[in-house]
Short mmCIF file of C-alpha atoms in Angstrom, two decimals:
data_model
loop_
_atom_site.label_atom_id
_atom_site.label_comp_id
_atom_site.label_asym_id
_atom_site.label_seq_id
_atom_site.Cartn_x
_atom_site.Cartn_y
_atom_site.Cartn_z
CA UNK A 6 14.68 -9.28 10.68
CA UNK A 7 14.06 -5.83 10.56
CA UNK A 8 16.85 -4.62 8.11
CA UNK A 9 17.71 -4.41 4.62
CA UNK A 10 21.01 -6.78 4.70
CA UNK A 11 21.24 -7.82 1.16
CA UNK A 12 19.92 -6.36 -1.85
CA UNK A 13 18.85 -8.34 -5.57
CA UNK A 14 17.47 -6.42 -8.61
CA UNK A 15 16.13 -7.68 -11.58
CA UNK A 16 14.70 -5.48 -14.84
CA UNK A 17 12.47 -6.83 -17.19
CA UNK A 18 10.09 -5.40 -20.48
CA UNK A 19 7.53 -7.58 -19.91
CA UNK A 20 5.22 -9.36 -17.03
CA UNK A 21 6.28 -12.96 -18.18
CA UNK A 22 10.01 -11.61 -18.22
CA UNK A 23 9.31 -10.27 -14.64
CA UNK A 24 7.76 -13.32 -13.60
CA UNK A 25 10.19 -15.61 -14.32
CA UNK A 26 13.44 -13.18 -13.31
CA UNK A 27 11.77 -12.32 -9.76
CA UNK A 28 11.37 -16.29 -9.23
CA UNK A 29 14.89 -16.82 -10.35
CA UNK A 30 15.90 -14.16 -7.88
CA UNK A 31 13.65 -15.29 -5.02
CA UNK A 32 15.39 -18.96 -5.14
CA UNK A 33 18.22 -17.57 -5.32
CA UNK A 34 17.72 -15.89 -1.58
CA UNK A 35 16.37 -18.88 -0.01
CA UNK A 36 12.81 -18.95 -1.27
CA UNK A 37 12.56 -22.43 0.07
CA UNK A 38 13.62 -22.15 3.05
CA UNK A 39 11.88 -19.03 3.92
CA UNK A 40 9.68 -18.51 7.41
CA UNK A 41 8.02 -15.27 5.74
CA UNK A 42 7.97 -13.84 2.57
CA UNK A 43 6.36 -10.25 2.65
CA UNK A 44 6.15 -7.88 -1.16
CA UNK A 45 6.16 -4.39 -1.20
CA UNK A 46 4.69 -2.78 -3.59
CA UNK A 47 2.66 0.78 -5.14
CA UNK A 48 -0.54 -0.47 -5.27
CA UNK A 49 -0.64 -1.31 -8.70
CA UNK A 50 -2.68 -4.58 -9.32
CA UNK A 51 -0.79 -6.19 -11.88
CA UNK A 52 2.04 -5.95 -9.24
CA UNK A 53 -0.02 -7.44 -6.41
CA UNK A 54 -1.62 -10.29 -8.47
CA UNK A 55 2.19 -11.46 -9.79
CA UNK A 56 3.54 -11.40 -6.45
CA UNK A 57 0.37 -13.29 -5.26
CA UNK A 58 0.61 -15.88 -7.88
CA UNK A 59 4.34 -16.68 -7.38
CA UNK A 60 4.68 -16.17 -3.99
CA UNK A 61 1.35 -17.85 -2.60
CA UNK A 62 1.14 -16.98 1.05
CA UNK A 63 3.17 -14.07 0.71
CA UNK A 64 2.46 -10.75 2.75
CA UNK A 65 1.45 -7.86 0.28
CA UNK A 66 2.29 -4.99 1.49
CA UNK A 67 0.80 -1.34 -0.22
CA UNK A 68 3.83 1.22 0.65
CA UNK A 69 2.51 3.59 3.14
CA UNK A 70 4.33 7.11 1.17
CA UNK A 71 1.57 6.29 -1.65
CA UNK A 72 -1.51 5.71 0.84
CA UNK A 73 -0.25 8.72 2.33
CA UNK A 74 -0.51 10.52 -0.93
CA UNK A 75 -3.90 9.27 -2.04
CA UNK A 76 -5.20 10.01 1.42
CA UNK A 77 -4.23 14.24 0.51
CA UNK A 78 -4.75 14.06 -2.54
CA UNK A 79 -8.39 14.17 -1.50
CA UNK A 80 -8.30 16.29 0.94
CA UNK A 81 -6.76 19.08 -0.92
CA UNK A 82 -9.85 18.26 -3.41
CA UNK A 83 -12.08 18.37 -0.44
CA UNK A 84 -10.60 21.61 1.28
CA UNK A 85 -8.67 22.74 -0.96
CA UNK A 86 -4.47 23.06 -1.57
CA UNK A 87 -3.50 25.67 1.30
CA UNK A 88 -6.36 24.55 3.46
CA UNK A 89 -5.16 24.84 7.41
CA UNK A 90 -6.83 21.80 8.08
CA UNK A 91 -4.69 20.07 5.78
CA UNK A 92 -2.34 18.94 8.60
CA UNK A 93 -5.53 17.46 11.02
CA UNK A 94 -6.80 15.44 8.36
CA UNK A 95 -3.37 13.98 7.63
CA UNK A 96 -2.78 13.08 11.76
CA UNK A 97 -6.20 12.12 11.99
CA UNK A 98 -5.72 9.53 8.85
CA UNK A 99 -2.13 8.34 9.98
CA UNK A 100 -3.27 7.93 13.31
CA UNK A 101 -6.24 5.90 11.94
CA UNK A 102 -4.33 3.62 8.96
CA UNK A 103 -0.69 3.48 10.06
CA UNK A 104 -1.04 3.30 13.71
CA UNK A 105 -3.89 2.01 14.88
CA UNK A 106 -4.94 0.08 11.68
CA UNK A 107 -8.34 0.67 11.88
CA UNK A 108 -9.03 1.57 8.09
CA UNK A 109 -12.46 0.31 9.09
CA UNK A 110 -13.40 3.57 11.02
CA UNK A 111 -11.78 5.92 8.14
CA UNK A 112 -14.24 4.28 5.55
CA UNK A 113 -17.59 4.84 7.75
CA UNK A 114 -15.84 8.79 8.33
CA UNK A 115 -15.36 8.91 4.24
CA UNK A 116 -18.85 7.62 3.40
CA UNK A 117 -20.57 9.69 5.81
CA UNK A 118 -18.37 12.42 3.87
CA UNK A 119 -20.62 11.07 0.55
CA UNK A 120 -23.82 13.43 -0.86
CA UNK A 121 -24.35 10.67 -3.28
CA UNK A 122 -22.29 7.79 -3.66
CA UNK A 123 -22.13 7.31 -7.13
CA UNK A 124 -20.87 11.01 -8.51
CA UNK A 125 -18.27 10.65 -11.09
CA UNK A 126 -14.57 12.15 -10.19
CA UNK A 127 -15.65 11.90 -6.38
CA UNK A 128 -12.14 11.90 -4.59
CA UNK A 129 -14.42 10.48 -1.76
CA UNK A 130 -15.78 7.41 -3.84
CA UNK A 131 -12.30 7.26 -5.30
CA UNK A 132 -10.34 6.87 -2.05
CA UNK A 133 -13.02 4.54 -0.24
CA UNK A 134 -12.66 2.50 -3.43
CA UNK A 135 -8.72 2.69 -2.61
CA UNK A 136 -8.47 1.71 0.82
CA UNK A 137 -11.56 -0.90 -0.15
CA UNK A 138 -8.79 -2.09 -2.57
CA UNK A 139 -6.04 -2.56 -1.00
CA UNK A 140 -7.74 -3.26 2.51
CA UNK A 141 -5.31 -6.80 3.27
CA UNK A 142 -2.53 -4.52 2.30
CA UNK A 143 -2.50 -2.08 4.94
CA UNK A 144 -2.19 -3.79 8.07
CA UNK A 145 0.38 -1.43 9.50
CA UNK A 146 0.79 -2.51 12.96
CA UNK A 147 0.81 -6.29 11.91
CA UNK A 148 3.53 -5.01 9.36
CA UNK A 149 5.16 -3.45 11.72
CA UNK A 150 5.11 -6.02 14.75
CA UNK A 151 6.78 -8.48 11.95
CA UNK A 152 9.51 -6.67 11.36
CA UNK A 153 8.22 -6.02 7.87
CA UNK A 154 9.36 -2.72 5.52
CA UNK A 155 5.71 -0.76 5.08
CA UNK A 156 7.56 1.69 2.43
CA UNK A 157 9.35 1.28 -0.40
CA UNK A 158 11.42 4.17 -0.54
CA UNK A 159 14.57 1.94 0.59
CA UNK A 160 14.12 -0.30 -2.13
CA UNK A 161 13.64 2.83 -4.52
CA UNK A 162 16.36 4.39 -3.44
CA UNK A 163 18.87 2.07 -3.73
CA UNK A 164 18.89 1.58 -7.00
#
């Protein structure tokens, strides 16, 4: 719908205690009965294969703050921390990934960006293998168009 109406936590020390807990949880909101069922997440793997395992079909969604973040953090490799042209390269990637979701074109910019491709602690090679990644993940406007959150910071913030 659009809106945060309700809001369910669970903890747990372990994956299987996760597992089980976010299930619980999930049937407990009307897992069955659900038109769409869209996860959030950080972009960690372990997170994305659970969520893909228990909630087959489910959207997976990579929260745009940490693209965001991966996207500078290799730019201020490339042009360093005060570079001016900071701010460009973070319009020009927005405008690329969260609003026009064309990830696509930013990968054939980043590997033109590559001397070789295979250089150890590259941030180049290291965000192409990012976005490569997560590429299903960051479908922005689809996300959008649904309805769906594309950040977690609600969730994170509420609790």
């Amino acid at each position: 719908r659009g809106e945060i109406t309700q809001a369910r936590y669970v903890a747990a020390t372990s994956v299987d205690e996760l597992r089980g807990r976010l299930l619980a949880a999930a049937e407990v909101a009307g897992l069955e009965s659900a038109k769409l069922v869209a996860v959030v997440s950080d972009g960690a793997s372990w997170i994305h294969n659970l969520c893909a395992e228990i909630f087959p079909g489910a959207i997976l969604v990579l929260d745009w703050p940490h693209v965001l973040e991966h996207l500078m953090d290799c730019a201020k490799a490339l042009l360093g921390e005060g570079s001016p042209l900071l701010a460009a390269w973070e319009e020009t990637t927005t405008t690329l990934v969260f609003e026009r979701g064309r990830a696509d074109i930013l990968l054939l910019e980043l590997r033109a960006l590559l001397d070789t491709p295979d250089v150890e602690n590259n941030p180049v090679v290291d965000l192409i293998r990012y976005i490569e990644n997560n590429l299903d993940r960051i479908d922005y406007p689809r996300f959008r168009a649904l309805g769906l959150p594309v950040g977690s910071g609600v969730i994170e913030s509420a609790h």
